[in-house]
Short mmCIF file of C-alpha atoms and ligand atoms in Angstrom, two decimals:
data_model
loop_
_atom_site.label_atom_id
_atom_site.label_comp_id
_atom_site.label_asym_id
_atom_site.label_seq_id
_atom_site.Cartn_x
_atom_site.Cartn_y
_atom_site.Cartn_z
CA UNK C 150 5.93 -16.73 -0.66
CA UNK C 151 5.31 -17.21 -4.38
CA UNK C 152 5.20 -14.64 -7.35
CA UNK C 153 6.70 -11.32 -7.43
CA UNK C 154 7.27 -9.97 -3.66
CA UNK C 155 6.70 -6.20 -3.56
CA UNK C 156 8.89 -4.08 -1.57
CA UNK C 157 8.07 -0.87 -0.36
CA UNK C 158 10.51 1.66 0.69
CA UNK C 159 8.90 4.99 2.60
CA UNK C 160 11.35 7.74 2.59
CA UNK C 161 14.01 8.61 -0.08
CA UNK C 162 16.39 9.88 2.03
CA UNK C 163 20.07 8.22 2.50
CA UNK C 164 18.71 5.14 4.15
CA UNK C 165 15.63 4.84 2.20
CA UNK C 166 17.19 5.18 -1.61
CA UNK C 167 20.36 3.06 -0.38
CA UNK C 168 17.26 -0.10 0.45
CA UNK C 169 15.27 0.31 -2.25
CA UNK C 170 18.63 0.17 -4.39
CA UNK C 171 20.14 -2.97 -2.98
CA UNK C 172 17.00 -4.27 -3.18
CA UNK C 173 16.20 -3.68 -6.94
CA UNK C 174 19.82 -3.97 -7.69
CA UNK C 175 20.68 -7.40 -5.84
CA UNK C 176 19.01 -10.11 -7.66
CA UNK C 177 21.18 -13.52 -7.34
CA UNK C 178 18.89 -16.22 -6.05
CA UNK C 179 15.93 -14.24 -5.25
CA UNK C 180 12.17 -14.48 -6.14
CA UNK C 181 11.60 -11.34 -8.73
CA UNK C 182 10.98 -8.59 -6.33
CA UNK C 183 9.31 -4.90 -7.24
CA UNK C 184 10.90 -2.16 -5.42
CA UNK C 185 8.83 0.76 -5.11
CA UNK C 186 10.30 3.99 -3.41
CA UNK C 187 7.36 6.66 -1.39
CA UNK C 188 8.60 9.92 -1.31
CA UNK C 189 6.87 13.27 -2.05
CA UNK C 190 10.29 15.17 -3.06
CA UNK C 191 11.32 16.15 -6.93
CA UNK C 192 14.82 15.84 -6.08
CA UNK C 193 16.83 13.77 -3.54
CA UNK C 194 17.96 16.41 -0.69
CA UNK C 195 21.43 16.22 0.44
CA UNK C 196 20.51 17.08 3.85
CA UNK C 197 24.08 17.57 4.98
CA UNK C 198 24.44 20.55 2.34
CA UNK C 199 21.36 22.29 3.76
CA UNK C 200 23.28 24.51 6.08
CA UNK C 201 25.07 26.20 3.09
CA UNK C 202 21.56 26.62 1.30
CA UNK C 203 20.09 28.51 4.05
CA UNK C 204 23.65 30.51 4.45
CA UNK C 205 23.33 31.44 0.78
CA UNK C 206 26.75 29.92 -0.50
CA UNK C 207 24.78 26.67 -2.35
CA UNK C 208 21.63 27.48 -4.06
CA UNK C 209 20.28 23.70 -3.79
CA UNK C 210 20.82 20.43 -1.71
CA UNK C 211 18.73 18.68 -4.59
CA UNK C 212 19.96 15.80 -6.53
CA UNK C 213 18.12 14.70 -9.92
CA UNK C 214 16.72 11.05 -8.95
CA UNK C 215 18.22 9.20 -11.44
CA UNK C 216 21.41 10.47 -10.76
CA UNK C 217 21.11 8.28 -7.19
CA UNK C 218 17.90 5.94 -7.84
CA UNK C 219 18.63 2.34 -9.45
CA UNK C 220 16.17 2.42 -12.89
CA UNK C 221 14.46 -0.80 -11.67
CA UNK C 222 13.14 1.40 -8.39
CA UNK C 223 9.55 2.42 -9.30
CA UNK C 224 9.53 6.16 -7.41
CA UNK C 225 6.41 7.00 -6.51
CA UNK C 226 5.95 10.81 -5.36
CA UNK C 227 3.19 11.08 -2.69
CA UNK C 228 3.74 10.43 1.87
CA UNK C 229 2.61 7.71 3.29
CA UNK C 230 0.10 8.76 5.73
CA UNK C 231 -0.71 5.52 7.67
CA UNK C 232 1.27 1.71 7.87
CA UNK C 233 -1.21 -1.33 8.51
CA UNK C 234 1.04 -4.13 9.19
CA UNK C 235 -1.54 -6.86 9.90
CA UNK C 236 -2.92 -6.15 6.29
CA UNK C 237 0.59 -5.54 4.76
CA UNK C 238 -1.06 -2.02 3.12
CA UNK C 239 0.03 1.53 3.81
CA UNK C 240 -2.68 4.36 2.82
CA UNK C 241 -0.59 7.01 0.57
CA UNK C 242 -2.12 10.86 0.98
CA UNK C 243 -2.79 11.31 -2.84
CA UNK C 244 -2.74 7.30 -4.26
CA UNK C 245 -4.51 5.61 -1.78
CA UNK C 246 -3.43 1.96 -0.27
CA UNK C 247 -0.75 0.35 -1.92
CA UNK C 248 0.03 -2.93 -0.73
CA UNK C 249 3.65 -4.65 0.33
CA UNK C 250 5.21 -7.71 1.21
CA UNK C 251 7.92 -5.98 2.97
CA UNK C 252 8.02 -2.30 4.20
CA UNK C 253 11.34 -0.75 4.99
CA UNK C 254 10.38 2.61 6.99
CA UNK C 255 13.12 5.42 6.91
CA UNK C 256 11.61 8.70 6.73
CA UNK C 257 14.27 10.58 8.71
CA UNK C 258 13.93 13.47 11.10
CA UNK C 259 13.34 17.01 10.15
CA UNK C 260 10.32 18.52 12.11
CA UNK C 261 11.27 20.71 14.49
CA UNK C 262 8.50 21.48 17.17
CA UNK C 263 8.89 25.37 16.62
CA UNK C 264 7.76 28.23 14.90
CA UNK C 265 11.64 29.46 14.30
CA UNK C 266 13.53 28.88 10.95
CA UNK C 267 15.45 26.02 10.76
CA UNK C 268 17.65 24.08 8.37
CA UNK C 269 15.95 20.60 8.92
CA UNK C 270 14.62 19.83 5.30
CA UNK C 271 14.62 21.81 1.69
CA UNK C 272 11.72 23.82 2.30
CA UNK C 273 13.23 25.40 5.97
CA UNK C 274 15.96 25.65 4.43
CA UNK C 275 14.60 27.71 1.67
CA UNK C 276 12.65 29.68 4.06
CA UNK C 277 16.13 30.82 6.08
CA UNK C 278 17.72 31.52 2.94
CA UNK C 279 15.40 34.15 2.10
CA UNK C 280 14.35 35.60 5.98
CA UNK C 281 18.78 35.80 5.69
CA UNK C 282 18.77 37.75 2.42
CA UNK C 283 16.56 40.54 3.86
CA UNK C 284 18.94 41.18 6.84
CA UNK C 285 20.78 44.45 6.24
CA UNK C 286 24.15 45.33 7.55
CA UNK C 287 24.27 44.84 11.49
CA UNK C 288 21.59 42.43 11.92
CA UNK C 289 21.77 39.91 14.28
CA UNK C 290 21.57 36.40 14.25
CA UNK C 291 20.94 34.41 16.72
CA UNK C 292 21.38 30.56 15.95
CA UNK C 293 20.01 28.53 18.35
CA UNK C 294 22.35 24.80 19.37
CA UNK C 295 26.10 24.65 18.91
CA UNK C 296 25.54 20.98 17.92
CA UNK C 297 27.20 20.14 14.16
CA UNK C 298 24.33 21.83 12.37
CA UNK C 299 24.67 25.08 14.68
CA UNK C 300 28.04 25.27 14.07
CA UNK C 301 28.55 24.49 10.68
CA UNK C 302 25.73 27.27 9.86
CA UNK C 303 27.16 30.08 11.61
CA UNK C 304 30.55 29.40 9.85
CA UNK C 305 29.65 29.46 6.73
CA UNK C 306 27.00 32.14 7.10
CA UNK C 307 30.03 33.94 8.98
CA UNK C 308 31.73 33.84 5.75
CA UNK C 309 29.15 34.70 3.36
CA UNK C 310 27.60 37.60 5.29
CA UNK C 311 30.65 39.05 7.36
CA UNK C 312 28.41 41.99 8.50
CA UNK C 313 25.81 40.33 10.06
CA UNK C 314 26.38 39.55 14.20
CA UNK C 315 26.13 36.15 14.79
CA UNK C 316 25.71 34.52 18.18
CA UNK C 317 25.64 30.50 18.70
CA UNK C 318 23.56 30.48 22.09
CA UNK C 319 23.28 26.86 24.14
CA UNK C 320 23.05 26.05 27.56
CA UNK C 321 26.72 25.02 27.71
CA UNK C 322 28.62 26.41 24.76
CA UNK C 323 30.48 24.93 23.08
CA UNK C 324 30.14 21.62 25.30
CA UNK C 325 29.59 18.75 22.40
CA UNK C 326 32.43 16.29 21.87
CA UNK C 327 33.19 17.84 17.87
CA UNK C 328 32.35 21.11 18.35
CA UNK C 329 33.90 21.53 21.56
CA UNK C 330 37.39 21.27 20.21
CA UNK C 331 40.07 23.74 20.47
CA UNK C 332 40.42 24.40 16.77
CA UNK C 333 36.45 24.59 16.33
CA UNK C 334 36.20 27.45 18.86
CA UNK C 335 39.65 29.31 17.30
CA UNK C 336 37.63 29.31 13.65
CA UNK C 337 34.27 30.88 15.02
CA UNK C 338 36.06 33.58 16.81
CA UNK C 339 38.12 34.40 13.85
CA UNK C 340 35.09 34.75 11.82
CA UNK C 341 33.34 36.95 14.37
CA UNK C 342 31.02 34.48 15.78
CA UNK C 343 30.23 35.07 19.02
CA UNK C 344 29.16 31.55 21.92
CA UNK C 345 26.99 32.33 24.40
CA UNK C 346 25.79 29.82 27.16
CA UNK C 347 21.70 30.24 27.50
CA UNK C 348 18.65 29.26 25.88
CA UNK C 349 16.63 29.85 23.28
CA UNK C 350 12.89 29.62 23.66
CA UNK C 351 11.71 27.50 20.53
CA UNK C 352 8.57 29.44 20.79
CA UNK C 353 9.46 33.13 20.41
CA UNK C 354 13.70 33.23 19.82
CA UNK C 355 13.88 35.22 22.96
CA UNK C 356 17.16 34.28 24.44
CA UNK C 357 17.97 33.97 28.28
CA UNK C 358 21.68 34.21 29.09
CA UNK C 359 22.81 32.14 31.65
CA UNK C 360 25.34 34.62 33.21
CA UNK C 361 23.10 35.26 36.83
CA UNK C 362 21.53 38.56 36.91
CA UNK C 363 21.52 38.58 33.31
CA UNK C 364 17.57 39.76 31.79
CA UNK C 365 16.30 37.86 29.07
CA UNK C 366 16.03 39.57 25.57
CA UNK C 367 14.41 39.84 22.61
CA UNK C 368 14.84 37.79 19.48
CA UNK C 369 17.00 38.63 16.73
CA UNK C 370 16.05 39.82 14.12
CA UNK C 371 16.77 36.18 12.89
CA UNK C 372 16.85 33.12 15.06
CA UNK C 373 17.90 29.87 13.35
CA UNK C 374 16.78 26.68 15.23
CA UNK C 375 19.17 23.85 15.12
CA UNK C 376 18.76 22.46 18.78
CA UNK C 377 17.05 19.16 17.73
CA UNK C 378 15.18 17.80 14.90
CA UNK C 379 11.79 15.50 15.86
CA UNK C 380 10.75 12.29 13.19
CA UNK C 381 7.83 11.99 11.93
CA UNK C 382 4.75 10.62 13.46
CA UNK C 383 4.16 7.94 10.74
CA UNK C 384 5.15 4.81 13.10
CA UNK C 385 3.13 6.26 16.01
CA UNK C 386 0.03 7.07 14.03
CA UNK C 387 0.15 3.36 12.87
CA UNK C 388 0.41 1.83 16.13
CA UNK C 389 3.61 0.55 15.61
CA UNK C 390 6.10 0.61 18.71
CA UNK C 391 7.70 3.60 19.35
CA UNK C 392 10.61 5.22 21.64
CA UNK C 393 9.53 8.49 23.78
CA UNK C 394 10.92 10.11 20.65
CA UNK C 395 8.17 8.51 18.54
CA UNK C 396 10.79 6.69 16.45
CA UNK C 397 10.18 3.39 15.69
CA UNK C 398 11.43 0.17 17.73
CA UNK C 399 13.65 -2.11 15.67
CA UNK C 400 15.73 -5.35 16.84
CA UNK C 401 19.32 -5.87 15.85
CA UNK C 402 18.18 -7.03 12.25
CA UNK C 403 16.14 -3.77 11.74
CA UNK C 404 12.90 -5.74 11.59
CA UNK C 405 9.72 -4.29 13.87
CA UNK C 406 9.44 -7.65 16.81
CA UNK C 407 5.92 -8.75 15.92
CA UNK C 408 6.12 -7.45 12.77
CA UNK C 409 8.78 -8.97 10.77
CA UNK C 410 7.19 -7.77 7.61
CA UNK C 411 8.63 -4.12 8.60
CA UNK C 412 12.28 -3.23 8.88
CA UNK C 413 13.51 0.26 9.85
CA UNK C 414 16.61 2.63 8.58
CA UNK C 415 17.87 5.82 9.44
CA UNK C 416 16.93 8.71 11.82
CA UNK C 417 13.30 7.49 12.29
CA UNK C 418 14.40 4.50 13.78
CA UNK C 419 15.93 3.23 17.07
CA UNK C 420 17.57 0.21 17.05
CA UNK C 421 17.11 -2.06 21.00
CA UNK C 422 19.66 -3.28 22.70
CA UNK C 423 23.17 -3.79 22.59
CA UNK C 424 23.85 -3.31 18.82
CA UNK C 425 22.27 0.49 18.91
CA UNK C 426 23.49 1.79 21.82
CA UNK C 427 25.94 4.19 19.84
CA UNK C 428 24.25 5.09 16.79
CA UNK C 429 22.86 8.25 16.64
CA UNK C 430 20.61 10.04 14.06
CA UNK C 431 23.42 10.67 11.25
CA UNK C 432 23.76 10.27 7.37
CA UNK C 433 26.92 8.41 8.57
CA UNK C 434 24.53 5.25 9.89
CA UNK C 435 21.82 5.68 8.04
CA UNK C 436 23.42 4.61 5.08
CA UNK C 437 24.77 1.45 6.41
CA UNK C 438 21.49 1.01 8.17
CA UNK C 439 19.81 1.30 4.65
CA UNK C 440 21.98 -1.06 3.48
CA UNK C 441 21.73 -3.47 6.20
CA UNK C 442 17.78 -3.08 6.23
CA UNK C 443 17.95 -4.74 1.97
CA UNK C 444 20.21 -7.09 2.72
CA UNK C 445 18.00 -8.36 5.43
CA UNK C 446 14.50 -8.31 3.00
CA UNK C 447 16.77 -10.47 0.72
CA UNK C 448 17.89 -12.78 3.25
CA UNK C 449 14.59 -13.50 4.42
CA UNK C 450 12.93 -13.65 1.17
CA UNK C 451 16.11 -16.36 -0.18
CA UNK C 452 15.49 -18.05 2.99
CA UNK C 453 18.59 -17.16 4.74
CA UNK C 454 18.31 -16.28 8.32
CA UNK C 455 19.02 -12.05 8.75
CA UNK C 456 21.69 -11.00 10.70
CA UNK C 457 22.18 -8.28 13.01
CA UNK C 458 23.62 -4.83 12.25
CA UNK C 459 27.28 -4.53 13.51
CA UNK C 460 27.47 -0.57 11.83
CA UNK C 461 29.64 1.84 13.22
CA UNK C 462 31.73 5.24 12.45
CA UNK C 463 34.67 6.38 10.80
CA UNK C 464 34.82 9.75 10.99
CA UNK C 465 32.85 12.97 12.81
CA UNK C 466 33.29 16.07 10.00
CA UNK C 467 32.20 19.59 10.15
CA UNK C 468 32.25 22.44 7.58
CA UNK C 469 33.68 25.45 9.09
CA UNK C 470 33.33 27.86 5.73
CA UNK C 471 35.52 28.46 3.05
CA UNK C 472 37.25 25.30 2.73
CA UNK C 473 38.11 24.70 6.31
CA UNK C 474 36.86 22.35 8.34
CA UNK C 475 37.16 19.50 11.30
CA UNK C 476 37.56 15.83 10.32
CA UNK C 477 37.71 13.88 14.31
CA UNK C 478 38.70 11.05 13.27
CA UNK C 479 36.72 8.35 15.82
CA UNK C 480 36.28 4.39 16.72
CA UNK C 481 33.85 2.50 15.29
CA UNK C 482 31.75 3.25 18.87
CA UNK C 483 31.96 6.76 18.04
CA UNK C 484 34.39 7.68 20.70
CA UNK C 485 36.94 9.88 19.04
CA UNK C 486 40.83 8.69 18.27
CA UNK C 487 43.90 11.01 18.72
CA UNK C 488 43.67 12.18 15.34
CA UNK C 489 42.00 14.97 13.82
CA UNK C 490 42.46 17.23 10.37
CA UNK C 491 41.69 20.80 10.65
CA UNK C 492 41.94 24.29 8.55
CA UNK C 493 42.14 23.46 4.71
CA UNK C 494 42.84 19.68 5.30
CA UNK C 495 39.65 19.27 7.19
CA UNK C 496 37.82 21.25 4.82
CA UNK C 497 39.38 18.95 2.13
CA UNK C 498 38.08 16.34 3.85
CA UNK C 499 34.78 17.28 4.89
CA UNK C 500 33.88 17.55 1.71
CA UNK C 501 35.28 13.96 0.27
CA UNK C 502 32.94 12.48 3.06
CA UNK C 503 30.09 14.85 1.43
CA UNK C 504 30.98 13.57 -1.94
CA UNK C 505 31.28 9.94 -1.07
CA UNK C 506 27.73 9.59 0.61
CA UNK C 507 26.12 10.53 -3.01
CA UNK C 508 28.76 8.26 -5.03
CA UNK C 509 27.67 5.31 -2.53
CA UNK C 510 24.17 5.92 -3.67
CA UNK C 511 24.95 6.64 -7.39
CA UNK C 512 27.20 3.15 -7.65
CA UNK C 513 24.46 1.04 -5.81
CA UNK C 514 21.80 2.88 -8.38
CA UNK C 515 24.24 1.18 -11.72
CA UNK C 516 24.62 -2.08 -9.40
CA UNK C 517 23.30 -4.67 -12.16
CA UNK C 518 22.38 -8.23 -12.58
CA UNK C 519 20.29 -10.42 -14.87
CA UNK C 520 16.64 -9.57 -13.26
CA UNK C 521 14.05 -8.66 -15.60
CA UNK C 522 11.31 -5.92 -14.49
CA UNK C 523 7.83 -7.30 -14.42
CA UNK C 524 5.53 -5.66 -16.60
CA UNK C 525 2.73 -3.56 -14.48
CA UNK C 526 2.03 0.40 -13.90
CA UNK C 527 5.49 2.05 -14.13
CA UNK C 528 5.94 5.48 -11.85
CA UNK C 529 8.94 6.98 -13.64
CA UNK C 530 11.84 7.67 -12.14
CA UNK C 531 12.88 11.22 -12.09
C1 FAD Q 254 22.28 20.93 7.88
C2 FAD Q 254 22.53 19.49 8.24
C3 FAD Q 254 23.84 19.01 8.21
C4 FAD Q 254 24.08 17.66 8.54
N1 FAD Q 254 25.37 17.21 8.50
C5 FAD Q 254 25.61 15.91 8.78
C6 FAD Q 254 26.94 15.40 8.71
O1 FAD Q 254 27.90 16.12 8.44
N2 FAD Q 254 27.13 14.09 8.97
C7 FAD Q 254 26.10 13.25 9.28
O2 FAD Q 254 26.33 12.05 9.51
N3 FAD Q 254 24.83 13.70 9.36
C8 FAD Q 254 24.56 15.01 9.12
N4 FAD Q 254 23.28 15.49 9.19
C9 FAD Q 254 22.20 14.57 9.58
C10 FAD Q 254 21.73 13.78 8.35
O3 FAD Q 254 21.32 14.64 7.34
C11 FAD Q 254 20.59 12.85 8.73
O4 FAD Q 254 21.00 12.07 9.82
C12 FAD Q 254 20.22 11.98 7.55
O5 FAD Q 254 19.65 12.79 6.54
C13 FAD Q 254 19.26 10.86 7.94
O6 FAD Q 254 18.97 10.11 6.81
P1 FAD Q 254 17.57 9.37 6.67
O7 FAD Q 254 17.61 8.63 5.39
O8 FAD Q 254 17.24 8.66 7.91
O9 FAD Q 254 16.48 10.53 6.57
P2 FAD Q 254 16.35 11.81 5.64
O10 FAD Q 254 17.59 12.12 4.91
O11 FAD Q 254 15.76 12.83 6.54
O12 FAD Q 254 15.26 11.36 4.56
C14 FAD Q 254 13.95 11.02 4.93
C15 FAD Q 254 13.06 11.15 3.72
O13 FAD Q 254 11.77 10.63 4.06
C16 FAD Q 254 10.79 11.49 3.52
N5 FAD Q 254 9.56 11.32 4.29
C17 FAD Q 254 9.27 11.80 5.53
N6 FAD Q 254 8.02 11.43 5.89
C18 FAD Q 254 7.52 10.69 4.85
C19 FAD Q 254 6.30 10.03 4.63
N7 FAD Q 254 5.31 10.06 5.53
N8 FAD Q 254 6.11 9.40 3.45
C20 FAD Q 254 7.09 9.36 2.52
N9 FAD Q 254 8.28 9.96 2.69
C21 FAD Q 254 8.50 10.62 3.84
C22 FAD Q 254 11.41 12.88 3.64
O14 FAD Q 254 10.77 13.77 2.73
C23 FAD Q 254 12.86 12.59 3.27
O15 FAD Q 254 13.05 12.69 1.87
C24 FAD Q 254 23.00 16.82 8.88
C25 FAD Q 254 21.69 17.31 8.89
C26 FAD Q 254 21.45 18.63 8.58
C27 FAD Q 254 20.03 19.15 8.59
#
């Protein structure tokens, strides 16, 4: 490969903005490389803040780009509509085919397959926010999953709008391994939130108890999904090799088998074999998987062999409202260690984790060396 080798980055999400800036900002030994990030959003969305948005105690999740976006990444505002791999072009809705060398595809999760508010992106989020302000005194909520999301929404919307009736409904409770802790459960009763094991249908909100005998009834007069979030159908409508899921097949060094041109990050992706058997769809991995996904398009463009991910986890976190939280404290396979902070400490905690997913960005985004930026059509950044 000769001449300037131009990267492509679709999705500016945590896995997307942390390739395209080890990419632009990594430049020892490498051929002078063009980073361009796809991504139709004004602002980088902090998607783990989203659940206050909606809950009206944050009025935005957005970040200004160059606050997170290295000034050698060309951002270019528009969604990639289709990825040709053979011809190393993808077709952009609004500026047309814009070619690559190498494509790193993380466009994330966030389209739930139902008609019910949700929390999964700015723009449901926004939507909640406002179907929550109209609820008078005594409404009821029902929130649908008592996954993370579920939980961390009723809490804080628990706190910010004490006279609303909240009800987490899933078909085992509180059953996941964070949620389900002792201290979890202790915070959402003290707040008035009520569990409930049933189901929600994604179609209409109506929920079905699972106590037998028990009738199904009618939605309330809110119903928050939270049970799930789909990806995007980019990789499928490409004819790229997807999971069941529709999320795109990667090997152990992120890179599409076949198709070594095309790396995945993040939620969209699923990684085969041994070395993703325990990552799941988190901001956690998808910024190491972001990170892992650049240093691979550098080793391969310097020659170097790439290496397989070896990513794992720290720390599960939830915010529980008000400055509490849960920090499980976990092995690197995600199975969780004897330790835990809860109440204020958690909360403290929680929201260091929050903080340090943005500063990772924002110090890879000043990351520096001697490269000098081609001259060509600039998109601004910002
Ligand atoms: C309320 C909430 C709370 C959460 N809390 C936590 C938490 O505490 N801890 C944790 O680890 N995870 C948490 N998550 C999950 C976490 O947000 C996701 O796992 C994470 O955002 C995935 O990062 P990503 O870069 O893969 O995708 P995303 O952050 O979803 O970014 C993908 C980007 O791609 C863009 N895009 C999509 N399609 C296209 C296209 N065709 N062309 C161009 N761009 C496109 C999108 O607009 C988006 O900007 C939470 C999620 C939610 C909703």
């Amino acid at each position: 490969m000769s001449g300037t080798v131009h990267v492509v980055v679709v999705g500016g999400g945590y896995a997307g903005v942390m390739a395209a800036n080890r990419v632009a900002g990594s430049t020892a030994g490498r051929p002078p490389v063009e980073v361009t990030l796809v991504d139709p959003g004004a602002q980088f969305t902090e998607r783990i803040r989203l659940h206050r948005v909606a809950a009206g105690s944050r009025d935005s999740a957005g970040v200004a780009w160059p606050t997170v976006l290295h000034p050698r990444v060309r951002r270019l505002p528009d969604r990639a509509l289709r990825i040709d791999a053979d011809r190393g072009s993808a077709t952009l809705q609004d500026s047309g085919p814009l070619g690559f060398d190498r494509l790193v595809y993380a466009v994330g999760s966030g389209e739930p397959s139902t008609p019910l508010l949700s929390v999964t992106d700015a723009a449901a989020a926004a939507r909640a926010r406002r179907a929550i302000a109209r609820l008078g005194p005594g409404a009821t909520v029902t929130v649908a999953g008592a996954g993370p999301t579920g939980v961390e929404l009723a809490s804080v919307l628990a706190v910010e709008r004490p006279e609303l009736r909240i009800t987490v409904v899933a078909p085992s409770g509180l059953a996941h391994p964070l949620t389900g802790k002792a201290a979890v459960a202790r915070r959402l009763s003290r707040l008035g939130v009520v569990v409930e094991r049933g189901s929600v249908d994604p179609a209409t909100g109506t929920v079905t108890p699972r106590t037998p005998g028990a009738h199904p009834r009618p939605p309330a007069a809110a119903t928050i999904w939270t049970a799930g979030f789909a990806v995007p159908s980019l990789a499928a409508d490409s004819g790229l090799p997807v999971d069941g899921g529709g999320r795109l097949l990667v090997d152990a060094t992120l890179a599409v088998p076949g198709h070594e041109c095309i790396l995945g990050a993040g939620d969209a992706v699923s990684v085969t074999g041994a070395a993703g058997l325990h990552l799941r769809a988190s901001c956690a991995i998808a910024l190491p998987m972001g990170a892992h996904a650049a240093d691979n398009v550098l080793a391969r463009l310097t020659g170097a062999a790439p290496s397989p991910i070896d990513a794992g986890y720290l720390a599960q976190c939830l915010d529980l409202g008000a400055g509490r939280g849960h920090v499980q404290f976990v092995r690197a396979d995600d199975t969780a260690r004897p330790w835990a902070l809860s109440g204020r400490p958690g909360g403290w905690g929680k929201e260091q984790i929050c903080r340090m997913t943005v500063a990772w960005l924002a110090g890879e985004a000043r990351r520096s060396g001697s490269y000098t930026w081609p001259a060509g059509p600039a998109v601004p950044v910002g």
